[in-house]
Each structure stands twice: as structure tokens, then as C-alpha cells.
Amino acid sequence: MSKPAATSASAPRRHGPMGRGPGSAMMPGEKAKDFKGSLKKLLRYLGKYKIHIFFVLLFAVLSTVFTIIGPKILGNATDELFQGIMGKITGTSDGIDFGAVGSILLWLVGLYIVSALFSYLQGYIMTGVSMKVTYNLRNDIIRKINRMPLSYFDRTSHGEVLSRVTNDVDTLSLTLNQSITQIITSTATFIGILVMMFSISWQMTLVALCIVPVALIFILVIVKHSQKYFKRQQEYLGHVNGHVEEMYGGHVVMKAFNGEENSVKDFETYNNTLYGSAWKSQFLSGLMMPVMNFVANLGYVAVCILGGWLATTGSLTVGGIQSFIQYVRQFTQPITQIANISNILQQTTAAAERVFEFLEEEEEVKENVLVHVTPDGDKDHDDSTANIKGSVQFAHVHFGYNPDKIIINDFSAVVEPGQKIAIVGPTGAGKTTMVKLLMRFYDVNEGAILIDGYDIRDFSRNDLRGLFGMVLQDTWLYNGTIRDNIRYGRLDATDDEIVAAAKAAQVDHFVRTLPGGYDMVLNEEASNVSQGQKQLLTIARAILSDPKILILDEATSSVDTRTEILIQKAMDNLMKGRTSFVIAHRLSTIKDADLILCMKDGDIVEQGTHEQLMEKNGFYANLYNSQFEKPPAVGHAAP
């Protein structure tokens, strides 16, 4: 079985400055690209909880029905009181029948208690559903991140991705819990109240209904204008988070280059846009209530006038008028609630759209299963990499981060198992790119890279990267103990093996001088140890992984000369019997390499041993000798 890749690059960097590419932001003020489509996807996501939502619907309707019946029963109590008082005045009865009134009120209290119980049950179930949806969305996002090609993160800032995992999912969680039950309750309330109003007086009901089209016109106008601001609000919340994360990760660099003022200006630009869009969206949303109250009051006045006239003609009792007025006051509430929910749904759908856009991003090419050929000629679909010896062949490799701009042109080389291969060349020659292709962080555009004759695209990525141990100039350590950071190279390693790897990497001595030793916790940036110490820890991690192929990209560039000599000895022992790729700018460290590949502009211009290349007196010789040349003296300016 393959081991976890002990690389400082195989796991993603948590922090650090990262530029924004053209695909990292949407156009300001852009409306949801597919409002209905995003809403359908969200409803489809809720589909697995159909039974739960059915009971939420049932309990919400029952709770609403019992609440709606209340005013009608209260009207009966009012009629009892009115008839009792009038009977006492006219002498036709002994007065108010308090027993009947008490019985009616007890029924009313019982109804409200049952209504509250059903309301509690539907809220309890819906909270569970919304939390499960949130949990599943976050799980889907984190799995998606692990399937995304690195090219996506090249053009998208960390903050943009984090915003979708945190802000957008939180928005969905908060609004799902409220919106779905509110829609059900408001709809049931609207229908129920309408039925009760017709049962009391159809004339007054028709008057009350006149406010509905007026209310709908206001709702549609407000929703139309507020949608774009809700969309922009979610966008720029992601930009603000991205900028803060970016500046925090590169805080030292920003301070060193006096970039505080520019950082603040950029933040203010994003923050001002966020403020403007949030203010407008909330202002328009806030208009809903006063507008609806104004419309409701107009209807309320009309109903009161008509109700008074009907009471004088004897067409309606006093209790009926009281009940109807209560229903009219409640009648506008579900309309207002639905209007408010429409705004919430816009925000929810905008957040859902961003989440589903991310989940539907193009993934890495589907992995294949490595096919082994048995001695009998049969093909055995076994993905074990235990028999890999470590030969590597670059066969006419062409590659470009942008397919229209190829930077590696017809790269070919053959590496035998156990050889030490040095890759040298000026900055931008394509050295690190070749390593990324070898680890299959990117796939070649043309040609192939073979390990023991197998195309690396026929390995699963986990198995392929399990063959490698990588140490980069750009170190990666995570928030955890030193012991755990070294163990990241091989998760099943014992404490004794960790200490042995630390000793081989010349790291054991300084670790024991730290407070807590191997149990000292590194912070998120590992800034509580020096850069050189971080480099030593990543080397210890690579040693522990015991890989078949080593990749060292300027692995000793951050340590002093004395430590470099000690590490070089440890690395020489580690590289014995293993295929090793060493990228170096200090050419004196790779003179003993079995093969040196000289790269320039994406091509191998020379290859051979150090002695062979020096004898050619060509590109490599010039590169090597330039290390020892003294810079020309700076002349004095003329007086």
C-alpha cells in the first residue's frame, strides 16, 4: 500500500499572499445568473429529507389552523358578554353567563397550547434538517476542494474559497431554518384567515382583498430592485475576506515594503462597495414593512366603515365584527412575511448559487487504475506501487499553464533507478514546473511522463504522490506539535522513528532546546521557529516518509553553511538507492549528480555529468563559472 506523500506541497498552503486572477470575482451588481436553477438545486438538495419536511409541513399547518380558529372563538365569548349585558339592560336575562364565557376561554387556551406544541415540533424538526444540509454542504465542499485542479486556486484567492465555505453556507443555514417554515406558516395563515373571513362576511372579505394586488405591486417593485444588491453584497463579502486573509498571511512582507497605506486603500474600496450594496439591500428590504403597514391600514379603515354599517343593519354581530377586525389585522401579516421571505430567499439563492457554482467547477481528470502485467501476460488491475523501482522517463513533454502559451517544449530525458538528477537553469527556465508535472499537480498537454514504463496518468494521484518525498524552498507546516508535523510524512510512524528521522535531518538537537520539545505547538504560520528550523523539519518529514523518489527544490537554501553540510550528508545517505531530483541554484552542491539537465526557456539545452558539461564549455560552464565572478566595480560619478 502507498504511504501519504511527505511533501511540503502536496498539502495545500493554508496562508500566504496569493494574487487574484481574472476568474476570482464576478462583475459588480451582476444579478443571479440562474435564480430559478439555483433554487431548484437547493430544493433538490433538500429532497433527501422529504419525510422530515412533510412533518414540518403538517405540524406547521396544524399549528396555524389552531391559531386561526382563536379569534372566531374569542368572538363567541364577546357575543356572550354583549348578549348578557344587553339582556340585563332590557330585563330579558339575568346578565352575563360567566360559566359559558369561562368554558369558551378554556377552549381558547387549550387551542393555543396545542398550537404552541405543534409549532415547537415543526421548529425542532426543521432545525435538524437545516443543520444536516449545512453539514452535508460543507462536507461536499471540502471533498470538492481535494478534487479541484491547482489551476483553479491559481486564479482564485484563498479568501474567495473560504467565503463560500463559511459565509455562503452560513447564510443558507440561517435562512433555511427560518424561510421554509415561514413560507408554510404564512401560506397556511393566509388561506386559513381568508376562509374564516368569508365565513363571517363575504362583503367585508371582498373589501379586504382589494389590498392584495396593491401589496403585490409594491412587493414586486422592491424585489426587482433589491436582488442585484443582495448579489453584490455576497460577492464583496468574499472580496473583503480574501483581502484580509491575504494581508494577514503576508503581514511581514506588507510591513517590510510599507504597504500599509495601499492595503488600507484596497480594503476601503472593497469595504465601501460592501457597505453600499448592504445598505441598499437592507434599506429596500426594510421598506417592505412600512409600505405593507400603510396598505394594511387603508384596508383596515375600509373594513371598519363597512363593518359599522353592517352592524347597524343587523347583518353582523358585535363579536363577528371583533373577530373580523382581528382577522384583517392578521391578514396582512402573512403577506408582509412572504414579502420579507422573498428578500431572504434572494439572499439565500445568491449564496446557494455561489456554493453550487463552486461544486460544479471542473475537476481534475478522472483517475485510472494502474494495470500490472503478470509473468503469464495477464493484466492485473492492482493499484499497489510496492514493485516500483524508480525509473523515470520524460517523453517529448509539452506543457503550458495556458494551453495557448506553451512553456515546456519537447522535453525528453531518461532517468535510471537510483540516479541523482540535478535540474539547473536560470529563473523561469521551467525547473519547478517539471516537478509539478512529475507529481501530477498538472497534466501534460502533449507527450507523457513514465515511471517504470507506466504513464503517471494510469496511477491514482494518491498512489503516485505516495512514491515521492518532496522538500521545497517554500516550507509548509501546520498548526500542531512538532511531532505531528514530522509524522505527517508517514501517519503510522512511531515516536522512535520520528526521533530517528529528526536526528538524520540534524533537527533533534534544536527541538530538544525548545519549550516542550517535540510536543511544542507551532502556530498557524509556524512563525515561532526560524525559517531555517522550518526547513529542517520539512526535511525530517521527507526522511520519515522513506520515499522511492525524492524531489529537493532548493532544500537547503534557508540554512547556514555549517548546517547545510550536515544536512547534505544526511540527504546523501537518504538518496542512496533512490531516484532523486535536485533543483539547485548553487551549482557547487550538485557536482556529484549522475546526470545534470540544463534547462533554458522550457527546453533541455545540455545534459551530462559535471565534468562532461564543464569540458563542453557551453551553457552549463557559463552558468557554473558565473557563481565565482566578482561583480564589476561601480564607477564614481563625474563631478
XYZ file of C-alpha atoms in Angstrom:
639
model
C 0.000 0.000 0.000
C 1.205 3.504 -0.675
C 2.114 5.941 2.069
C 0.940 9.505 2.381
C 3.084 11.788 0.303
C 5.583 13.534 2.529
C 5.619 16.765 0.758
C 5.521 20.332 1.697
C 3.433 20.996 -1.356
C 1.157 18.003 -1.566
C -0.991 19.528 1.124
C -2.356 22.947 0.335
C -0.902 26.034 1.927
C -3.242 27.478 4.469
C -1.986 31.001 4.291
C 0.115 33.265 2.222
C -0.323 36.022 -0.295
C -1.952 34.935 -3.465
C -2.876 37.007 -6.436
C -6.350 37.284 -7.809
C -6.846 36.022 -11.295
C -9.478 37.120 -13.703
C -11.859 34.425 -12.594
C -11.852 35.264 -8.909
C -14.573 37.894 -8.930
C -17.931 38.441 -10.541
C -18.985 41.682 -12.091
C -20.291 44.169 -9.523
C -24.061 44.355 -9.431
C -24.466 41.238 -11.537
C -27.774 39.510 -10.953
C -28.011 35.814 -10.191
C -27.140 34.009 -13.399
C -29.790 31.353 -12.819
C -32.099 32.282 -9.948
C -34.642 29.534 -10.665
C -31.948 26.977 -11.396
C -30.133 27.645 -8.132
C -33.399 27.450 -6.209
C -34.215 24.108 -7.883
C -30.773 22.742 -6.970
C -31.297 23.801 -3.370
C -34.731 22.145 -3.286
C -33.211 19.026 -4.872
C -30.594 19.054 -2.114
C -33.439 19.082 0.400
C -35.108 16.164 -1.401
C -33.459 13.512 0.780
C -35.341 14.963 3.773
C -38.811 14.664 2.212
C -40.296 12.839 5.200
C -38.930 15.380 7.675
C -40.215 18.277 5.578
C -43.630 16.557 5.288
C -43.954 16.518 9.073
C -42.722 20.105 9.230
C -45.479 20.985 6.753
C -48.095 19.020 8.715
C -47.187 20.478 12.108
C -46.890 23.997 10.714
C -50.364 23.754 9.150
C -51.893 22.305 12.339
C -50.260 24.989 14.454
C -51.567 27.680 12.116
C -55.089 26.227 11.970
C -55.437 26.170 15.758
C -54.140 29.724 15.946
C -56.536 30.939 13.252
C -59.609 29.454 14.994
C -58.771 31.520 18.099
C -60.292 34.884 17.063
C -63.539 33.174 15.966
C -63.903 31.535 19.389
C -62.970 34.810 21.076
C -65.767 36.445 19.044
C -68.201 33.920 20.540
C -67.072 34.965 24.018
C -67.619 38.597 23.053
C -71.150 37.771 21.848
C -71.885 36.069 25.171
C -70.758 39.142 27.067
C -72.671 41.504 24.747
C -75.871 39.474 24.917
C -75.618 39.180 28.680
C -75.162 42.923 29.137
C -77.984 43.756 26.700
C -80.229 41.166 28.359
C -79.575 42.677 31.754
C -80.391 46.154 30.425
C -83.600 45.043 28.709
C -84.531 42.693 31.546
C -84.759 39.625 29.319
C -81.991 37.711 31.152
C -80.133 37.568 34.451
C -76.962 39.010 32.908
C -73.671 37.551 31.723
C -73.302 33.756 31.743
C -69.763 33.619 33.147
C -69.796 29.829 33.043
C -70.280 29.852 29.273
C -67.664 32.582 28.865
C -65.190 30.635 31.048
C -65.796 27.452 29.066
C -65.121 29.294 25.791
C -61.917 30.838 27.192
C -60.694 27.426 28.426
C -61.179 26.043 24.923
C -59.237 29.006 23.581
C -56.319 28.442 25.992
C -56.282 24.743 25.070
C -56.146 25.567 21.362
C -53.230 27.960 21.860
C -51.317 25.366 23.908
C -51.797 22.715 21.215
C -50.791 25.271 18.567
C -47.608 26.100 20.508
C -46.778 22.381 20.802
C -47.096 21.810 17.040
C -45.057 24.973 16.403
C -42.296 23.662 18.672
C -42.247 20.276 16.915
C -42.024 21.755 13.415
C -39.248 24.136 14.546
C -37.320 21.263 16.156
C -37.504 19.099 13.023
C -36.660 21.950 10.644
C -33.640 22.971 12.712
C -32.318 19.414 12.403
C -32.868 19.438 8.625
C -31.128 22.794 8.122
C -28.142 21.696 10.236
C -27.822 18.424 8.291
C -27.987 20.295 4.973
C -25.281 22.673 6.194
C -23.159 19.742 7.394
C -23.510 17.927 4.055
C -22.753 21.078 2.049
C -19.536 21.689 3.973
C -18.538 18.053 3.510
C -19.225 18.273 -0.219
C -17.188 21.480 -0.472
C -14.157 20.075 1.358
C -14.236 16.928 -0.800
C -14.594 19.130 -3.874
C -11.533 21.158 -2.849
C -9.475 17.960 -2.809
C -10.653 17.136 -6.345
C -10.015 20.586 -7.788
C -7.059 21.196 -10.096
C -4.374 23.565 -8.845
C -5.126 25.840 -11.782
C -8.392 26.854 -10.046
C -6.504 28.053 -6.982
C -4.001 29.836 -9.209
C -6.777 32.143 -10.378
C -8.891 32.279 -7.194
C -7.834 33.803 -3.883
C -7.990 31.738 -0.694
C -10.462 34.205 0.788
C -12.898 33.682 -2.084
C -12.935 29.934 -1.427
C -13.193 30.413 2.341
C -16.102 32.798 1.861
C -18.082 30.086 0.072
C -17.333 27.565 2.832
C -18.191 29.952 5.668
C -20.315 32.996 4.763
C -22.385 31.480 1.966
C -23.050 28.200 3.771
C -23.882 30.088 6.990
C -26.353 32.234 5.043
C -28.023 29.082 3.741
C -28.120 27.558 7.216
C -29.662 30.582 8.899
C -32.278 31.286 6.252
C -33.301 27.703 5.531
C -34.316 27.224 9.140
C -36.500 30.324 9.050
C -37.675 30.633 5.454
C -39.162 27.207 4.754
C -41.282 27.084 7.916
C -42.222 30.740 7.451
C -43.386 30.131 3.886
C -45.518 27.186 5.020
C -46.931 29.046 8.017
C -47.603 32.244 6.092
C -49.331 30.414 3.236
C -51.472 28.370 5.616
C -52.282 31.501 7.627
C -53.280 33.440 4.508
C -55.590 30.676 3.258
C -56.997 29.943 6.708
C -57.746 33.574 7.514
C -59.358 34.030 4.093
C -61.705 31.080 4.798
C -62.577 32.417 8.266
C -63.215 35.910 6.893
C -65.601 34.552 4.234
C -67.394 32.572 6.942
C -68.092 35.832 8.804
C -68.885 38.300 5.967
C -68.281 37.945 2.269
C -68.843 41.678 1.693
C -66.085 42.759 4.084
C -63.817 39.995 2.768
C -64.016 41.360 -0.771
C -63.103 44.831 0.531
C -60.146 43.377 2.431
C -58.964 41.510 -0.668
C -58.583 44.786 -2.556
C -55.322 45.389 -0.674
C -53.688 42.208 -2.081
C -52.969 43.438 -5.645
C -51.714 46.767 -4.272
C -49.406 44.895 -1.874
C -48.152 42.588 -4.645
C -47.242 45.542 -6.859
C -45.114 47.046 -4.082
C -43.510 43.670 -3.364
C -42.560 43.042 -6.998
C -41.070 46.528 -7.396
C -38.981 46.224 -4.220
C -37.820 42.672 -5.009
C -36.792 43.655 -8.533
C -34.559 46.461 -7.286
C -33.105 44.674 -4.249
C -31.965 41.412 -5.904
C -28.857 42.859 -7.525
C -27.737 44.432 -4.245
C -28.078 41.142 -2.365
C -25.922 39.509 -5.055
C -23.293 42.232 -4.820
C -23.330 42.023 -1.024
C -22.388 38.315 -1.096
C -19.691 38.954 -3.720
C -17.917 41.732 -1.877
C -18.149 39.955 1.433
C -15.952 37.343 -0.247
C -13.589 40.062 -1.532
C -13.255 41.612 1.931
C -12.488 38.211 3.476
C -9.999 37.432 0.709
C -8.155 40.719 1.202
C -7.983 40.345 4.986
C -6.726 36.756 4.714
C -4.196 37.780 2.064
C -2.829 40.686 4.099
C -2.751 38.661 7.304
C -0.856 35.823 5.636
C 1.686 38.256 4.119
C 1.737 40.687 7.043
C 5.528 40.732 7.442
C 6.125 41.363 3.730
C 3.457 44.059 3.665
C 5.052 45.829 6.643
C 8.564 45.454 5.221
C 7.610 47.220 1.984
C 5.491 49.917 3.676
C 2.390 48.571 2.014
C 0.026 49.534 4.842
C -1.407 52.532 3.025
C -2.125 50.621 -0.189
C -3.582 47.738 1.823
C -5.936 50.089 3.651
C -6.961 51.756 0.379
C -7.749 48.402 -1.234
C -9.682 47.338 1.853
C -11.634 50.588 1.886
C -12.557 50.094 -1.771
C -13.959 46.636 -1.081
C -15.499 47.669 2.230
C -17.174 50.761 0.767
C -18.690 48.688 -2.034
C -19.853 46.107 0.518
C -21.278 48.890 2.686
C -23.119 50.461 -0.243
C -24.631 47.219 -1.510
C -25.517 46.011 2.004
C -27.095 49.375 2.875
C -29.188 49.441 -0.288
C -30.298 45.824 0.037
C -31.260 46.251 3.703
C -32.915 49.629 3.058
C -35.078 48.217 0.273
C -35.838 45.189 2.406
C -36.740 47.484 5.300
C -39.181 49.410 3.110
C -41.356 46.317 2.916
C -42.822 46.609 6.412
C -43.848 50.301 6.450
C -45.282 50.056 2.918
C -47.271 46.957 3.813
C -48.483 48.569 7.063
C -49.671 51.613 5.115
C -51.599 49.442 2.654
C -52.993 47.341 5.514
C -54.198 50.427 7.378
C -56.098 51.605 4.288
C -57.854 48.253 4.146
C -58.442 48.327 7.900
C -60.228 51.715 7.651
C -62.431 50.495 4.807
C -63.368 47.328 6.715
C -64.202 49.288 9.888
C -66.555 51.605 7.963
C -68.320 48.721 6.227
C -68.464 46.654 9.431
C -70.098 49.505 11.347
C -72.775 49.843 8.665
C -73.437 46.065 8.645
C -73.750 46.057 12.460
C -76.353 48.838 12.367
C -78.411 46.887 9.854
C -78.211 43.747 11.976
C -76.346 41.758 9.329
C -73.393 41.176 11.660
C -72.974 40.692 15.392
C -70.568 42.653 17.566
C -68.493 39.528 18.150
C -68.389 38.905 14.404
C -67.080 42.436 13.812
C -64.442 41.982 16.509
C -63.338 38.631 15.042
C -63.237 40.018 11.512
C -61.168 43.062 12.559
C -58.683 40.717 14.242
C -58.533 38.635 11.064
C -57.990 41.754 8.955
C -55.079 42.780 11.171
C -53.648 39.285 10.818
C -54.484 39.099 7.097
C -51.713 41.496 6.117
C -49.114 39.747 8.304
C -48.616 36.665 6.101
C -48.438 38.930 3.036
C -45.752 41.011 4.761
C -43.954 37.870 5.922
C -43.989 36.397 2.418
C -42.647 39.709 1.111
C -39.823 39.630 3.670
C -39.167 35.984 2.864
C -38.830 36.924 -0.801
C -35.900 39.146 0.166
C -34.420 36.416 2.342
C -34.838 33.915 -0.483
C -32.953 36.249 -2.798
C -30.033 36.325 -0.389
C -30.292 32.570 0.142
C -30.419 31.873 -3.586
C -27.468 34.191 -4.230
C -25.463 32.276 -1.603
C -26.672 28.927 -2.974
C -25.663 29.950 -6.479
C -22.094 30.688 -5.330
C -21.898 27.375 -3.460
C -23.279 25.327 -6.376
C -21.045 27.205 -8.844
C -18.078 26.010 -6.803
C -19.403 22.445 -6.519
C -19.863 22.346 -10.302
C -16.387 23.642 -11.136
C -14.336 21.436 -13.443
C -12.459 18.767 -11.501
C -9.165 17.026 -12.093
C -9.166 14.418 -14.823
C -10.734 11.196 -13.569
C -8.173 8.776 -12.190
C -7.409 5.443 -13.780
C -6.364 2.159 -12.210
C -2.767 1.085 -12.734
C -2.592 -2.093 -14.830
C 0.171 -4.554 -13.987
C 1.169 -7.238 -16.462
C 1.801 -10.628 -14.820
C 4.575 -13.007 -15.985
C 1.869 -15.003 -17.792
C 0.891 -11.933 -19.787
C -2.371 -11.364 -17.911
C -3.412 -7.873 -16.860
C -3.872 -7.480 -13.134
C -5.793 -4.383 -12.002
C -3.823 -3.848 -8.809
C -3.025 -0.292 -7.733
C -0.190 -1.293 -5.416
C 3.055 0.602 -6.022
C 5.247 -1.726 -3.958
C 7.118 -3.036 -7.028
C 8.057 0.364 -8.447
C 11.818 0.673 -8.860
C 12.010 4.381 -9.638
C 12.957 4.781 -13.307
C 11.536 7.964 -14.819
C 11.169 8.925 -18.464
C 10.085 12.292 -19.870
C 8.872 11.530 -23.390
C 8.507 14.635 -25.588
C 6.677 16.597 -22.895
C 4.881 19.808 -23.899
C 3.127 21.904 -21.286
C 1.707 25.371 -20.668
C -0.338 26.696 -17.758
C -2.337 28.305 -20.531
C -2.754 25.928 -23.499
C -2.216 28.857 -25.832
C 1.183 29.594 -24.309
C 3.425 26.513 -24.128
C 6.414 26.981 -21.796
C 7.834 23.427 -21.838
C 8.753 22.417 -25.375
C 9.606 18.822 -26.327
C 11.267 17.925 -23.008
C 12.815 14.427 -23.112
C 15.060 12.663 -20.598
C 15.601 9.150 -19.219
C 16.416 8.575 -15.543
C 17.541 5.187 -14.257
C 16.513 3.885 -10.811
C 18.707 5.231 -8.023
C 20.234 8.055 -10.056
C 20.699 11.566 -8.694
C 19.417 14.025 -11.286
C 20.149 17.728 -10.976
C 17.983 20.242 -12.825
C 19.648 23.617 -13.291
C 18.954 26.743 -15.240
C 18.067 30.413 -14.859
C 14.883 31.609 -13.172
C 11.841 30.850 -15.314
C 13.528 28.040 -17.231
C 10.819 25.537 -16.160
C 12.617 23.623 -13.407
C 9.865 23.716 -10.788
C 7.227 23.222 -13.485
C 8.808 19.877 -14.356
C 8.493 18.819 -10.721
C 4.814 19.833 -10.665
C 4.236 17.737 -13.765
C 6.075 14.794 -12.233
C 3.844 14.965 -9.122
C 0.838 15.380 -11.448
C -0.241 18.667 -9.960
C -0.807 19.455 -13.629
C -1.187 17.122 -16.609
C 0.992 17.465 -19.703
C -0.525 18.909 -22.877
C 1.408 16.506 -25.110
C 3.801 13.645 -24.585
C 3.987 11.543 -21.428
C 5.860 11.049 -18.167
C 6.529 7.409 -17.341
C 7.535 5.710 -14.097
C 8.839 2.183 -14.585
C 7.237 2.309 -18.034
C 3.788 3.259 -16.731
C 2.226 6.555 -17.721
C 1.731 8.523 -14.493
C -1.851 9.232 -15.641
C -2.519 5.489 -15.121
C -1.777 5.822 -11.393
C -4.242 7.148 -8.886
C -2.967 10.503 -7.662
C -2.698 9.235 -4.088
C -0.574 6.258 -5.122
C 1.572 8.378 -7.438
C 2.295 11.009 -4.804
C 2.905 8.270 -2.262
C 6.036 7.405 -4.277
C 7.531 10.847 -3.692
C 9.100 12.732 -0.862
C 9.333 16.448 -1.526
C 11.178 19.269 0.211
C 10.666 22.742 -1.168
C 12.246 26.097 -0.511
C 8.749 27.299 0.369
C 8.130 25.358 3.594
C 4.714 24.203 4.761
C 3.966 23.358 8.385
C 0.565 23.346 10.020
C -0.816 24.343 13.405
C 0.145 21.376 15.573
C 3.015 19.867 17.527
C 6.465 19.394 16.029
C 5.980 15.650 16.454
C 2.760 15.708 14.433
C 4.317 17.858 11.706
C 7.131 15.346 11.227
C 4.675 12.433 11.426
C 2.768 13.978 8.504
C 5.345 12.199 6.297
C 4.050 8.807 7.472
C 1.000 8.816 9.683
C 1.643 5.375 11.196
C 5.219 6.200 12.284
C 6.209 5.519 15.901
C 7.758 8.142 18.184
C 11.122 6.377 17.915
C 11.005 6.572 14.115
C 10.161 10.276 14.336
C 13.161 10.928 16.579
C 15.411 8.888 14.258
C 14.267 10.933 11.252
C 14.830 14.136 13.229
C 18.371 13.088 14.073
C 19.111 12.228 10.455
C 17.900 15.703 9.446
C 20.019 17.369 12.144
C 16.828 18.620 13.791
C 16.795 16.667 17.043
C 19.240 18.916 18.897
C 17.432 22.209 18.405
C 13.984 20.628 19.010
C 15.106 19.487 22.464
C 16.121 23.046 23.307
C 12.614 24.359 22.582
C 9.982 24.634 25.342
C 8.009 21.401 25.173
C 10.465 19.761 22.788
C 8.659 17.554 20.262
C 5.336 18.493 21.878
C 5.787 22.217 21.246
C 2.848 23.554 19.243
C 3.640 25.506 16.075
C 1.300 28.388 15.338
C -0.567 28.694 12.033
C 2.338 30.372 10.255
C 4.974 28.382 12.208
C 6.498 31.780 12.979
C 7.563 30.645 16.463
C 10.541 28.852 14.879
C 13.068 30.263 12.423
C 12.940 29.806 8.649
C 15.961 27.510 8.769
C 14.395 25.405 11.516
C 11.211 25.085 9.460
C 13.318 23.825 6.552
C 14.946 21.218 8.786
C 11.546 19.990 9.964
C 10.315 19.519 6.374
C 13.485 17.568 5.595
C 12.857 15.345 8.636
C 9.341 14.778 7.349
C 10.675 13.688 3.945
C 13.215 11.354 5.575
C 10.463 9.740 7.658
C 8.334 9.072 4.576
C 11.036 6.760 3.184
C 10.033 7.533 -0.433
C 11.103 5.757 -3.612
C 11.709 9.069 -5.405
C 12.985 12.291 -3.830
C 12.396 15.837 -5.022
C 14.556 18.542 -3.475
C 13.791 22.069 -4.668
C 16.454 24.313 -3.118
C 16.017 22.253 0.052
C 18.966 23.796 1.900
C 18.584 27.385 0.744
C 17.337 28.651 4.122
C 20.007 27.165 6.380
C 23.502 28.273 7.248
C 26.602 26.792 5.605
C 27.535 24.546 8.549
C 24.020 23.109 8.849
C 23.892 22.715 5.083
C 26.938 20.468 5.175
C 25.360 18.315 7.887
C 22.053 18.121 6.024
C 23.845 17.301 2.793
C 25.418 14.287 4.468
C 22.030 13.149 5.730
C 20.489 13.692 2.311
C 23.295 11.773 0.612
C 22.524 8.796 2.862
C 18.811 9.208 2.173
C 19.337 9.369 -1.595
C 21.329 6.139 -1.762
C 19.352 3.644 -3.808
C 16.628 6.183 -4.545
C 15.908 8.198 -7.653
C 16.432 11.842 -6.721
C 15.642 15.092 -8.493
C 17.552 18.071 -7.142
C 16.792 21.625 -8.252
C 19.657 23.886 -7.326
C 20.894 27.391 -7.985
C 24.148 26.831 -6.085
C 25.733 24.506 -8.615
C 28.553 23.537 -6.260
C 26.049 21.355 -4.355
C 25.228 19.114 -7.345
C 28.660 18.382 -8.809
C 28.329 14.701 -7.814
C 24.999 14.239 -9.650
C 24.744 11.255 -12.006
C 23.059 13.448 -14.605
C 22.673 17.208 -14.865
C 19.861 18.596 -17.021
C 20.414 22.195 -18.096
C 17.149 23.950 -18.908
C 16.553 27.187 -20.733
C 13.171 28.508 -21.891
C 11.487 25.151 -21.257
C 13.981 23.025 -23.208
C 16.966 20.877 -22.227
C 19.883 22.596 -23.865
C 22.608 20.377 -22.321
C 22.803 17.200 -20.278
C 25.612 15.119 -18.798
C 27.820 14.889 -15.699
C 29.523 17.929 -14.183
C 32.858 17.044 -15.760
C 31.347 16.395 -19.196
C 29.457 19.674 -19.198
C 32.459 21.677 -17.998
C 34.526 20.205 -20.815
C 31.922 21.403 -23.346
C 32.481 24.937 -22.059
C 28.909 25.793 -23.047
C 25.777 26.922 -21.280
C 26.389 24.964 -18.059
C 30.020 26.054 -17.824
C 28.995 29.704 -18.148
C 26.287 29.206 -15.529
C 28.722 27.477 -13.172
C 31.541 29.987 -13.588
C 29.189 32.938 -13.116
C 28.893 31.971 -9.433
C 32.503 32.871 -8.860
C 32.669 36.045 -10.916
C 33.079 39.284 -8.997
C 30.551 41.977 -9.799
C 32.025 44.910 -11.747
C 33.137 47.834 -9.629
C 30.724 50.721 -9.509
C 32.353 53.786 -11.063
C 32.378 57.172 -9.357
C 30.055 59.771 -10.753
C 31.746 62.624 -12.594
C 31.944 65.811 -10.609
